[in-house]
Amino acid sequence: MIEAHGLTKRYGDKTAVDDITFTIAPGSGTGFLGPNGAGKSTTMRMIMGLDRPTSGTVTVNGKPYAQHRAPLSEVGALLDAKAVHTGRSARSHLRTMAATHNVPASRVDEVIEMTGLATVAGKRVGGFSLGMGQRLGIASAMLGDPRTLILDEPVNGLDPEGVQWVRRLVRSLADEGRTVFLSSHLMSEMAQTADQLLVIGRGRIIAAGRVQEVIDSVSGAAVRVRTPRAAELAELVRGDDVVVTSPEPGTLEVRGIDAARVGDIACGSGIALHELSPRSASLEEAYMSLTQDAVEYRSTTTSPAAPKGANR
Amino acid sequence: MTTTVAVATAVPAHEARPAVLARPTFLGILRGEWIKLLSLRSTWWTLAATVLLMTGVSLAVAASLDTVAADPATGPGLAALTGAEVVSGGFQLGMLTIAVLGALLMTGEFSTGMIRSTLAAVPTRTPVLAAKAIAVAAVTAAVVALGTAVSYTVTMPLLAPHGMVPALDELRTWQVFGGTLYFLVAAALFSLGVGTLLRSSAGAITVALTVLLLLPSFLVFVTLDWVETAVEYLPLPASGAFLGGGEDSLSAVGDGLTPATGLLVVAAYAVVPLVAGAAALRRRDA
Ligand SMILES: Nc1ncnc2c1ncn2[C@@H]1O[C@H](COP(=O)(O)OP(=O)(O)O)[C@@H](O)[C@H]1O
Ligand SMILES: [Mg+2]
């Protein structure tokens, strides 16, 4: 259970997280979705007590993270694949973390095995690929066998097999009744990994709920109409909650009412329709529509995809 | 806006499953810092360099005793130099590597991002700094003891002809050896504190070496009264108050302080940056 109330973080005059309030119930995989720079990592660092909120509070299982008696058994976090000293071996890194909590050495071997790091555990982390770094981060998050897991972009840099592995891991952890909160800037990834979504853009929550609900709630669902009397029909259907656009002459896109209603209105006025087709938003369209006003680093070229790449 | 994600379905009985019964203790945190320190190659390099530098300098000084004694200009000054001071003669160079070790212990965590893992494991934060201080103090004490023992052994044949082999049953010998160890442990803690405050390796090493070595080296040429007084309160000159040291050594500047004051001044250099560092570590974002 993660609860945030009015959580805000400003760095100088830059507002990274802007007064967000949310609750993440236990026993589920919740995706934290948003374009780069939206404030995901900052929110997660505040949950972990690493960054101090400018205002607002956030608790994990009822208490601020720092007040838990056994923090690593309460919350395991992969905040940054690079949150490891490059000069140390993977095993030494895990041993230092384990020592603080008196976690037995056998558990270190267990998480090494679990994350498939056995063959490289003795090697220095400096030489690790991004994917190996992610696995080490997940191993270290699992050390204390925590009830809650916070994973910041866990599939970043993983090969397809690694991505599959993370998906299965998240599923099985959530099925065991743990709270898994994982972030991504890729909608398609979240749809396959999470049950619920929390969508953030420019530091604000812009949508939340079950994955399908979030997609459905987006105005991306439209009705496409082709008719010789387009202008007339547009006047008839236009209303307070109905938006009509005309992508090309003789064609309308109607948002706010369904296809049946458009057909009825047209019939009532004797307007012939040459096409009447409902278009449901695809995952990516839903995402784009949700975040289009919230993309921080919109590329100046015309690429419609959310910018990818390095993530703090 | 209130946003509740997830339908609060019945939660499986996960609470009843502590597969790992783990709890942080200060001893555990200390063990963690100890593993951290010893699992880095750079630690072993700096420790080896410290022993080599300490031994090398003491050997060089001991080897030049013949020439010094033969020269009528320097010969009489030799009487003021004790064998123990020759054996400990390399401590000023050892101070450099020890300072680097102390600074990197903290700045290495910030430069690599390790600090986030560290503070996630110990969100109360201050115990981490305390454990680091204990670990680096222990390692420094051990390596200085080793360096002194090696120096003592290798310089013995050279000191013997001058009757200068430090007498192990003399208090003065142990004052010099103990004072050297005390000073170098303080130097390690000083740079750890500076590293915690500054977070950057380059910045911390620069500041630590400036205060420890550069300032006394340069300011010693300034003859203004107040500068001369201020210099006495820099760590290296202050160490002269309890280490003695030859007329030409930088430590000799501190003869103006009593040994007790010298010890306190050096202790202040160790403690003040650590306390300030602890406050900064608690307050700042990681
Ligand atoms: N330590 C910091 N100092 C200054 N600005 C920061 C800091 N951390 C994050 N930001 C800024 O806050 C915003 C949110 O960043 P972040 O939380 O990393 O987003 P995300 O993880 O969603 O990509 C970005 O504009 C970023 O540049
Ligand atoms: Mg991020």
XYZ file of C-alpha atoms and ligand atoms in Angstrom:
626
model
C 0.000 0.000 0.000
C 1.504 3.285 -1.116
C -0.320 6.514 -0.301
C 0.647 9.950 -1.524
C -1.080 13.139 -0.484
C -0.412 16.427 -2.230
C 3.081 15.235 -3.047
C 5.132 18.001 -4.619
C 8.791 18.320 -5.513
C 10.479 21.400 -6.866
C 14.121 21.644 -7.878
C 14.805 25.362 -7.899
C 11.939 26.799 -9.928
C 11.440 23.539 -11.838
C 8.398 21.622 -10.585
C 9.134 17.932 -11.140
C 6.103 16.569 -9.265
C 3.080 18.772 -8.860
C 0.668 18.099 -6.016
C -0.157 14.466 -6.751
C -2.418 12.300 -4.625
C -2.840 8.588 -5.187
C -3.250 5.261 -3.433
C -1.813 2.015 -4.644
C -3.597 -0.917 -3.107
C -1.683 -4.064 -2.190
C -1.687 -7.256 -4.184
C -1.435 -5.812 -7.661
C 0.910 -4.713 -10.350
C 0.492 -1.012 -10.958
C 2.138 0.685 -13.876
C 3.412 4.218 -13.494
C 3.269 5.513 -17.006
C 4.486 8.770 -18.427
C 6.844 10.331 -20.916
C 10.430 11.038 -19.985
C 10.694 13.913 -17.572
C 7.136 13.419 -16.319
C 8.265 12.945 -12.724
C 8.185 9.163 -12.304
C 11.683 8.737 -10.935
C 11.320 11.748 -8.678
C 8.100 10.339 -7.229
C 9.778 6.998 -6.605
C 12.770 8.625 -4.925
C 10.378 10.474 -2.619
C 8.595 7.224 -1.766
C 11.991 5.778 -0.793
C 12.838 8.766 1.383
C 15.770 9.685 -0.832
C 14.405 13.030 -1.979
C 12.526 15.172 0.481
C 9.129 16.366 -0.780
C 8.788 20.135 -1.091
C 5.324 19.593 0.335
C 2.906 16.741 0.859
C 3.503 13.275 2.255
C 3.960 9.766 1.034
C 3.739 6.600 3.106
C 4.344 2.938 2.469
C 2.217 0.480 4.411
C 1.110 3.282 6.693
C 4.431 4.892 7.539
C 7.039 7.041 5.856
C 9.649 4.672 4.427
C 12.395 5.872 6.757
C 10.347 4.993 9.838
C 10.086 1.294 9.074
C 12.130 -0.903 11.350
C 13.276 -3.160 8.539
C 13.153 -0.966 5.433
C 14.548 -3.547 3.006
C 11.931 -6.097 4.082
C 9.228 -3.519 3.681
C 10.121 -2.101 0.293
C 12.600 -3.295 -2.303
C 13.522 -0.780 -4.937
C 15.210 -0.694 -8.276
C 15.621 3.047 -8.615
C 18.453 3.238 -10.992
C 20.387 0.396 -12.579
C 23.439 2.481 -11.825
C 22.907 2.778 -8.082
C 25.852 0.443 -7.575
C 29.548 1.131 -7.079
C 31.219 0.167 -10.362
C 34.370 -1.046 -8.653
C 32.666 -3.819 -6.710
C 31.518 -7.259 -7.838
C 27.822 -8.017 -7.970
C 28.160 -10.443 -5.082
C 30.086 -7.948 -2.920
C 27.458 -5.325 -3.639
C 24.695 -7.649 -2.517
C 26.709 -8.687 0.529
C 27.140 -5.071 1.652
C 23.406 -4.487 1.302
C 22.562 -7.759 3.055
C 24.956 -7.062 5.927
C 23.115 -3.897 6.977
C 19.958 -5.913 7.640
C 21.671 -9.061 8.855
C 20.282 -10.919 5.871
C 21.995 -14.327 5.708
C 24.530 -15.063 2.957
C 22.288 -17.848 1.682
C 19.739 -15.217 0.689
C 22.398 -13.400 -1.354
C 23.028 -16.615 -3.299
C 19.285 -17.079 -3.680
C 18.684 -13.696 -5.315
C 21.764 -14.145 -7.513
C 20.298 -17.436 -8.697
C 16.816 -15.966 -9.065
C 18.007 -13.139 -11.315
C 20.279 -15.289 -13.444
C 23.460 -13.544 -12.346
C 25.286 -16.661 -11.124
C 27.898 -16.666 -13.884
C 28.818 -12.984 -13.503
C 28.359 -12.505 -9.761
C 32.110 -12.338 -9.184
C 32.723 -9.777 -11.912
C 33.023 -6.060 -11.348
C 29.803 -4.180 -11.974
C 31.629 -1.564 -14.058
C 31.755 -4.049 -16.926
C 28.073 -4.957 -16.776
C 25.667 -4.293 -19.630
C 22.583 -2.223 -18.849
C 20.542 -5.431 -18.747
C 22.867 -7.073 -16.232
C 22.745 -3.907 -14.173
C 18.935 -4.108 -14.163
C 19.072 -7.722 -12.998
C 21.457 -6.756 -10.203
C 19.131 -3.929 -9.202
C 16.222 -6.353 -9.065
C 18.310 -8.849 -7.095
C 19.102 -6.171 -4.572
C 15.428 -5.143 -4.384
C 14.511 -8.772 -3.615
C 17.122 -9.217 -0.856
C 14.825 -8.486 2.060
C 11.887 -10.387 0.530
C 9.835 -7.178 0.679
C 6.056 -6.799 0.665
C 6.288 -3.876 -1.723
C 8.462 -3.506 -4.812
C 9.230 -0.279 -6.587
C 10.836 -0.754 -9.975
C 11.851 2.272 -12.022
C 11.907 1.327 -15.708
C 12.828 -2.290 -14.982
C 12.790 -3.422 -18.615
C 15.056 -0.613 -19.778
C 17.993 -2.152 -21.616
C 16.826 -5.738 -21.269
C 16.862 -8.098 -24.223
C 13.522 -9.672 -25.258
C 14.160 -12.653 -23.024
C 14.891 -10.325 -20.101
C 11.706 -8.390 -20.795
C 9.715 -11.620 -20.666
C 11.433 -12.493 -17.427
C 10.543 -9.165 -15.803
C 6.913 -9.554 -16.903
C 6.676 -13.014 -15.374
C 8.432 -11.825 -12.222
C 6.079 -8.885 -11.783
C 3.089 -11.176 -12.351
C 4.218 -13.757 -9.861
C 5.135 -11.159 -7.231
C 1.722 -9.520 -7.567
C 0.024 -12.924 -7.474
C 1.786 -13.623 -4.191
C -0.029 -10.615 -2.806
C 2.785 -8.121 -2.987
C 2.421 -4.563 -4.167
C 4.420 -3.963 -7.315
C 4.767 -0.416 -8.571
C 6.710 -0.178 -11.789
C 7.341 2.684 -14.137
C 7.754 2.897 -17.868
C 7.493 5.430 -20.636
C 6.150 2.745 -22.987
C 2.414 2.156 -23.025
C 2.656 -1.188 -24.814
C 5.009 -2.440 -22.119
C 2.677 -1.445 -19.315
C -0.342 -3.001 -20.975
C 1.378 -6.361 -20.867
C 2.832 -6.121 -17.393
C 0.471 -4.181 -15.160
C -3.124 -4.566 -13.969
C -3.593 -0.927 -13.147
C -2.226 2.275 -14.512
C -1.288 5.578 -13.022
C -0.520 7.973 -15.850
C 1.598 11.004 -15.126
C 2.512 13.937 -17.329
C 4.451 17.054 -16.375
C 4.303 16.093 -12.745
C 0.529 15.662 -12.624
C -1.634 12.554 -12.580
C -3.649 12.564 -15.777
C -5.395 9.208 -15.607
C -5.715 6.198 -13.338
C -7.536 2.893 -13.197
C -7.520 -0.521 -14.799
C -5.549 -0.622 -18.022
C -8.644 -1.064 -20.208
C -10.564 1.618 -18.339
C -7.808 4.105 -18.923
C -7.781 3.323 -22.625
C -11.548 3.536 -22.879
C -11.744 6.771 -20.958
C -9.586 8.481 -23.478
C -11.261 10.663 -26.035
C -9.461 8.684 -28.688
C -12.702 6.795 -29.406
C -14.290 8.526 -32.392
C -16.902 7.923 -35.065
C -15.879 8.400 -38.647
C -18.638 9.582 -40.978
C -18.578 10.092 -44.736
C -21.492 11.940 -46.269
C -22.135 14.356 -49.167
C -23.906 16.695 -46.687
C -21.076 16.855 -44.173
C -21.483 20.495 -43.171
C -25.176 20.032 -42.462
C -24.625 16.898 -40.372
C -21.833 18.576 -38.450
C -24.234 21.330 -37.388
C -26.815 18.778 -36.291
C -24.605 16.610 -34.095
C -22.404 19.365 -32.646
C -23.177 20.002 -29.011
C -21.709 20.735 -25.608
C -19.918 17.424 -25.232
C -19.623 16.594 -28.887
C -16.618 17.611 -30.918
C -16.736 17.393 -34.674
C -13.692 17.722 -36.873
C -13.299 17.354 -40.576
C -10.067 15.695 -41.578
C -10.963 16.022 -45.301
C -13.908 17.392 -47.285
C -16.924 15.148 -47.006
C -15.570 13.345 -43.955
C -16.262 14.002 -40.268
C -14.787 12.682 -37.062
C -17.257 12.876 -34.230
C -16.227 12.495 -30.605
C -18.605 12.450 -27.687
C -21.474 10.361 -29.051
C -21.550 6.854 -30.440
C -22.111 5.652 -33.998
C -25.740 4.644 -33.433
C -26.631 8.158 -32.288
C -24.894 9.731 -35.297
C -26.800 7.341 -37.599
C -30.120 8.187 -35.940
C -29.548 11.920 -36.262
C -28.598 11.554 -39.909
C -31.645 9.374 -40.612
C -33.937 11.853 -38.854
C -32.832 14.570 -41.249
C -32.744 12.314 -44.276
C -28.990 12.645 -44.694
C -27.413 9.764 -46.606
C -24.310 8.232 -45.013
C -21.640 6.623 -47.162
C -19.644 5.442 -44.194
C -20.262 5.216 -40.457
C -17.476 3.537 -38.522
C -16.614 3.589 -34.834
C -12.882 3.773 -34.235
C -11.615 2.695 -30.855
C -8.314 4.121 -29.767
C -5.309 1.863 -29.871
C -3.076 1.641 -26.865
C -0.554 4.008 -28.306
C -3.208 6.453 -29.463
C -4.717 6.480 -26.009
C -1.336 7.160 -24.542
C -0.527 9.881 -27.013
C -3.838 11.502 -26.423
C -3.364 11.384 -22.672
C 0.100 12.759 -22.665
C 0.234 15.016 -25.691
C -0.043 18.105 -23.558
C 2.286 16.615 -21.048
C 5.280 15.656 -23.096
C 8.163 17.552 -21.678
C 10.726 17.034 -24.366
C 8.667 16.947 -27.524
C 10.918 16.211 -30.428
C 11.052 19.027 -32.930
C 10.804 16.601 -35.827
C 7.409 15.118 -36.534
C 7.930 11.739 -34.887
C 4.747 11.094 -32.946
C 6.280 8.588 -30.562
C 7.088 9.553 -27.024
C 10.773 10.282 -26.864
C 12.757 7.334 -25.687
C 16.232 7.050 -24.394
C 18.200 7.846 -21.330
C 16.142 8.153 -18.245
C 17.287 9.533 -14.934
C -7.567 14.990 -7.057
C -7.816 11.699 -5.297
C -6.780 8.788 -7.361
C -7.126 5.289 -6.095
C -5.597 2.716 -8.285
C -6.392 -0.926 -7.920
C -9.555 -2.428 -6.645
C -8.927 -3.471 -3.088
C -9.616 -7.123 -3.508
C -9.008 -9.609 -0.743
C -5.290 -9.660 -0.145
C -3.701 -13.083 -0.003
C -2.123 -13.979 3.292
C 1.212 -12.443 2.482
C 1.703 -10.925 5.903
C 2.361 -14.346 7.389
C 5.441 -14.947 5.302
C 8.672 -13.579 6.664
C 11.049 -15.809 4.672
C 13.877 -13.481 5.584
C 13.869 -12.174 9.106
C 15.957 -9.120 8.538
C 16.479 -6.063 10.636
C 19.134 -3.396 10.491
C 21.498 -3.077 13.445
C 24.473 -0.778 13.848
C 26.761 -3.790 13.891
C 25.279 -4.933 10.598
C 25.708 -1.481 9.088
C 29.305 -1.483 10.295
C 29.867 -4.896 8.735
C 28.360 -3.608 5.504
C 30.734 -0.638 5.458
C 33.637 -2.901 6.273
C 32.817 -5.170 3.310
C 32.420 -2.074 1.141
C 35.831 -0.754 2.100
C 37.661 -4.040 1.623
C 35.866 -5.082 -1.575
C 37.287 -2.210 -3.599
C 40.626 -2.612 -5.336
C 41.324 1.100 -4.868
C 41.376 0.536 -1.089
C 44.133 -2.038 -1.397
C 46.095 0.183 -3.768
C 45.988 3.165 -1.435
C 46.826 1.031 1.588
C 49.802 -0.552 -0.188
C 50.934 2.888 -1.363
C 50.728 4.186 2.201
C 52.981 1.460 3.564
C 55.413 1.889 0.660
C 55.599 5.669 1.052
C 56.057 5.496 4.820
C 58.770 2.883 4.486
C 60.453 4.588 1.534
C 60.777 7.947 3.233
C 62.075 6.500 6.501
C 64.617 4.457 4.546
C 65.749 7.520 2.601
C 66.148 9.590 5.761
C 67.991 6.780 7.535
C 70.271 6.250 4.545
C 71.245 9.911 4.468
C 72.230 10.009 8.134
C 75.894 9.347 7.282
C 76.063 12.339 4.953
C 74.170 14.569 7.348
C 76.475 13.645 10.229
C 79.607 14.249 8.140
C 78.528 17.727 7.023
C 79.635 20.327 9.592
C 76.638 22.498 8.676
C 74.014 19.887 9.500
C 75.892 17.527 11.789
C 75.050 19.291 15.069
C 71.354 19.399 14.188
C 71.304 15.641 14.130
C 71.356 15.526 17.884
C 67.829 16.929 17.947
C 66.507 14.147 15.719
C 65.379 10.942 17.367
C 65.279 7.507 15.786
C 61.525 7.370 16.261
C 61.142 10.499 14.158
C 63.180 8.886 11.400
C 61.010 5.759 11.503
C 57.803 7.858 11.366
C 59.320 10.279 8.860
C 57.080 9.132 6.016
C 53.843 10.091 7.673
C 53.428 13.300 5.685
C 53.404 11.366 2.427
C 51.250 8.634 3.941
C 48.839 11.397 4.876
C 48.205 12.038 1.175
C 47.111 8.501 0.309
C 45.139 8.175 3.527
C 43.317 11.429 2.750
C 42.403 10.129 -0.697
C 41.098 6.899 0.855
C 38.947 8.785 3.356
C 37.462 11.111 0.751
C 36.722 8.383 -1.817
C 34.935 6.286 0.771
C 32.052 8.738 0.578
C 32.487 10.540 -2.752
C 32.763 7.207 -4.588
C 29.206 6.477 -3.493
C 27.934 9.763 -4.848
C 29.802 9.540 -8.150
C 28.554 6.009 -8.868
C 25.012 6.416 -7.501
C 25.678 3.741 -4.870
C 24.571 6.259 -2.251
C 20.943 5.632 -3.240
C 21.247 1.935 -2.496
C 23.066 2.737 0.723
C 20.491 5.222 1.973
C 17.577 3.029 0.905
C 19.029 0.327 3.150
C 19.720 2.750 6.010
C 17.202 5.570 5.690
C 18.226 7.018 9.052
C 21.464 7.916 7.231
C 23.742 9.042 10.084
C 24.675 5.467 11.086
C 26.187 5.055 7.614
C 28.595 7.925 8.203
C 29.408 6.697 11.698
C 30.117 3.215 10.366
C 32.277 4.603 7.572
C 34.241 6.644 10.119
C 34.863 3.599 12.289
C 35.828 1.431 9.317
C 38.262 3.946 7.846
C 39.739 4.728 11.257
C 40.346 1.026 11.904
C 41.887 0.408 8.502
C 44.082 3.517 8.815
C 45.260 2.556 12.282
C 46.122 -0.943 11.065
C 47.994 0.250 8.016
C 49.924 2.931 9.936
C 50.891 0.344 12.552
C 52.053 -1.941 9.767
C 53.904 0.874 7.995
C 55.635 1.852 11.221
C 56.631 -1.743 11.986
C 58.042 -2.226 8.490
C 59.878 1.123 8.649
C 61.299 0.225 12.053
C 62.574 -3.097 10.758
C 64.137 -1.869 7.528
C 65.786 1.233 9.030
C 67.258 -0.644 11.983
C 70.555 -1.569 10.257
C 71.023 2.047 9.148
C 70.120 3.617 12.500
C 72.216 1.234 14.607
C 75.631 2.783 13.722
C 74.343 6.161 14.952
C 72.883 4.650 18.097
C 69.490 5.864 16.959
C 67.386 2.680 16.917
C 64.220 3.752 18.751
C 64.147 2.225 22.210
C 60.867 0.356 22.572
C 60.930 0.759 26.340
C 61.022 4.549 26.089
C 57.884 6.649 26.421
C 59.146 9.166 23.833
C 59.256 6.445 21.141
C 55.635 5.521 21.711
C 54.636 9.185 21.818
C 55.984 9.592 18.296
C 54.537 6.332 16.961
C 51.198 6.876 18.684
C 51.104 10.529 17.656
C 51.686 9.576 14.032
C 48.857 7.053 14.142
C 46.574 9.567 15.834
C 47.344 12.201 13.235
C 46.788 9.916 10.248
C 43.498 8.582 11.618
C 42.434 12.210 12.057
C 43.498 12.966 8.466
C 41.348 10.067 7.206
C 38.324 11.273 9.190
C 38.910 14.866 8.084
C 38.758 13.914 4.410
C 35.774 11.620 5.001
C 33.952 14.599 6.513
C 35.004 16.909 3.687
C 33.932 14.253 1.153
C 30.518 13.991 2.791
C 30.086 17.746 2.617
C 31.318 18.220 -0.939
C 30.215 14.901 -2.509
C 32.620 15.300 -5.407
C 35.860 13.302 -5.439
C 37.916 15.987 -7.156
C 36.573 18.729 -4.901
C 37.024 16.789 -1.683
C 40.553 15.611 -2.487
C 41.571 19.122 -3.516
C 40.219 20.707 -0.345
C 41.625 18.003 1.927
C 45.105 18.143 0.432
C 45.083 21.944 0.409
C 44.329 22.124 4.116
C 46.576 19.225 5.071
C 49.595 19.956 2.928
C 49.507 22.984 0.638
C 48.478 25.702 3.086
C 51.142 24.932 5.690
C 53.771 24.542 2.954
C 53.088 27.945 1.443
C 51.999 30.009 4.421
C 55.163 29.063 6.260
C 56.951 31.596 4.067
C 54.641 34.425 5.103
C 56.112 36.260 8.043
C 53.059 38.283 9.088
C 52.384 37.698 12.744
C 48.768 36.721 12.471
C 49.497 34.346 9.576
C 52.185 32.647 11.635
C 49.701 32.185 14.447
C 47.019 30.889 12.090
C 49.429 28.418 10.529
C 50.057 26.869 13.936
C 46.412 25.868 13.964
C 46.570 24.016 10.650
C 46.584 20.237 11.183
C 50.125 19.410 10.097
C 51.848 22.189 12.063
C 49.618 21.414 15.042
C 50.823 17.810 14.928
C 54.333 19.147 15.563
C 53.203 20.053 19.057
C 53.004 16.371 19.974
C 55.237 14.765 17.335
C 58.296 16.993 17.746
C 60.086 16.707 14.432
C 63.341 18.029 13.127
C 64.047 21.741 12.826
C 63.368 21.693 9.102
C 60.150 19.738 9.195
C 56.835 21.442 8.682
C 55.728 20.053 11.993
C 58.290 22.229 13.703
C 56.147 25.296 12.999
C 53.670 24.129 15.591
C 56.098 24.312 18.448
C 54.089 27.256 19.664
C 51.238 25.004 20.808
C 51.355 22.757 23.838
C 51.059 19.034 23.064
C 47.564 18.934 24.556
C 46.421 21.853 22.415
C 47.984 20.209 19.374
C 46.021 17.010 20.042
C 42.806 18.976 20.441
C 43.336 21.025 17.301
C 43.938 17.873 15.264
C 40.867 16.242 16.822
C 38.776 19.260 15.849
C 39.817 18.819 12.219
C 38.556 15.237 12.376
C 35.313 15.936 14.205
C 33.976 19.234 12.853
C 33.681 18.243 9.159
C 32.179 14.890 10.190
C 29.484 16.549 12.276
C 28.746 19.052 9.518
C 28.788 16.186 7.014
C 26.300 14.213 9.087
C 23.924 17.178 9.134
C 24.279 17.623 5.369
C 23.777 13.909 4.734
C 20.548 13.940 6.725
C 19.192 17.030 5.093
C 20.041 16.770 1.421
C 18.402 14.806 -1.360
C 20.346 11.767 -2.430
N 17.901 16.336 -8.932
C 17.248 17.093 -9.842
N 17.563 18.386 -10.016
C 16.931 19.149 -10.925
N 15.942 18.714 -11.725
C 15.572 17.436 -11.616
C 16.200 16.554 -10.673
N 15.626 15.341 -10.778
C 14.676 15.459 -11.747
N 14.644 16.716 -12.242
C 13.724 17.206 -13.275
O 12.425 16.864 -12.891
C 11.670 16.396 -13.985
C 11.152 15.005 -13.728
O 12.233 14.102 -13.819
P 12.092 12.553 -13.533
O 11.417 12.348 -12.253
O 13.439 11.958 -13.707
O 11.141 12.102 -14.722
P 10.892 10.641 -15.321
O 11.493 9.642 -14.407
O 9.407 10.534 -15.442
O 11.546 10.620 -16.666
C 12.582 16.507 -15.193
O 12.310 17.724 -15.853
C 13.946 16.527 -14.608
O 14.834 17.243 -15.412
Mg 12.895 8.199 -14.794
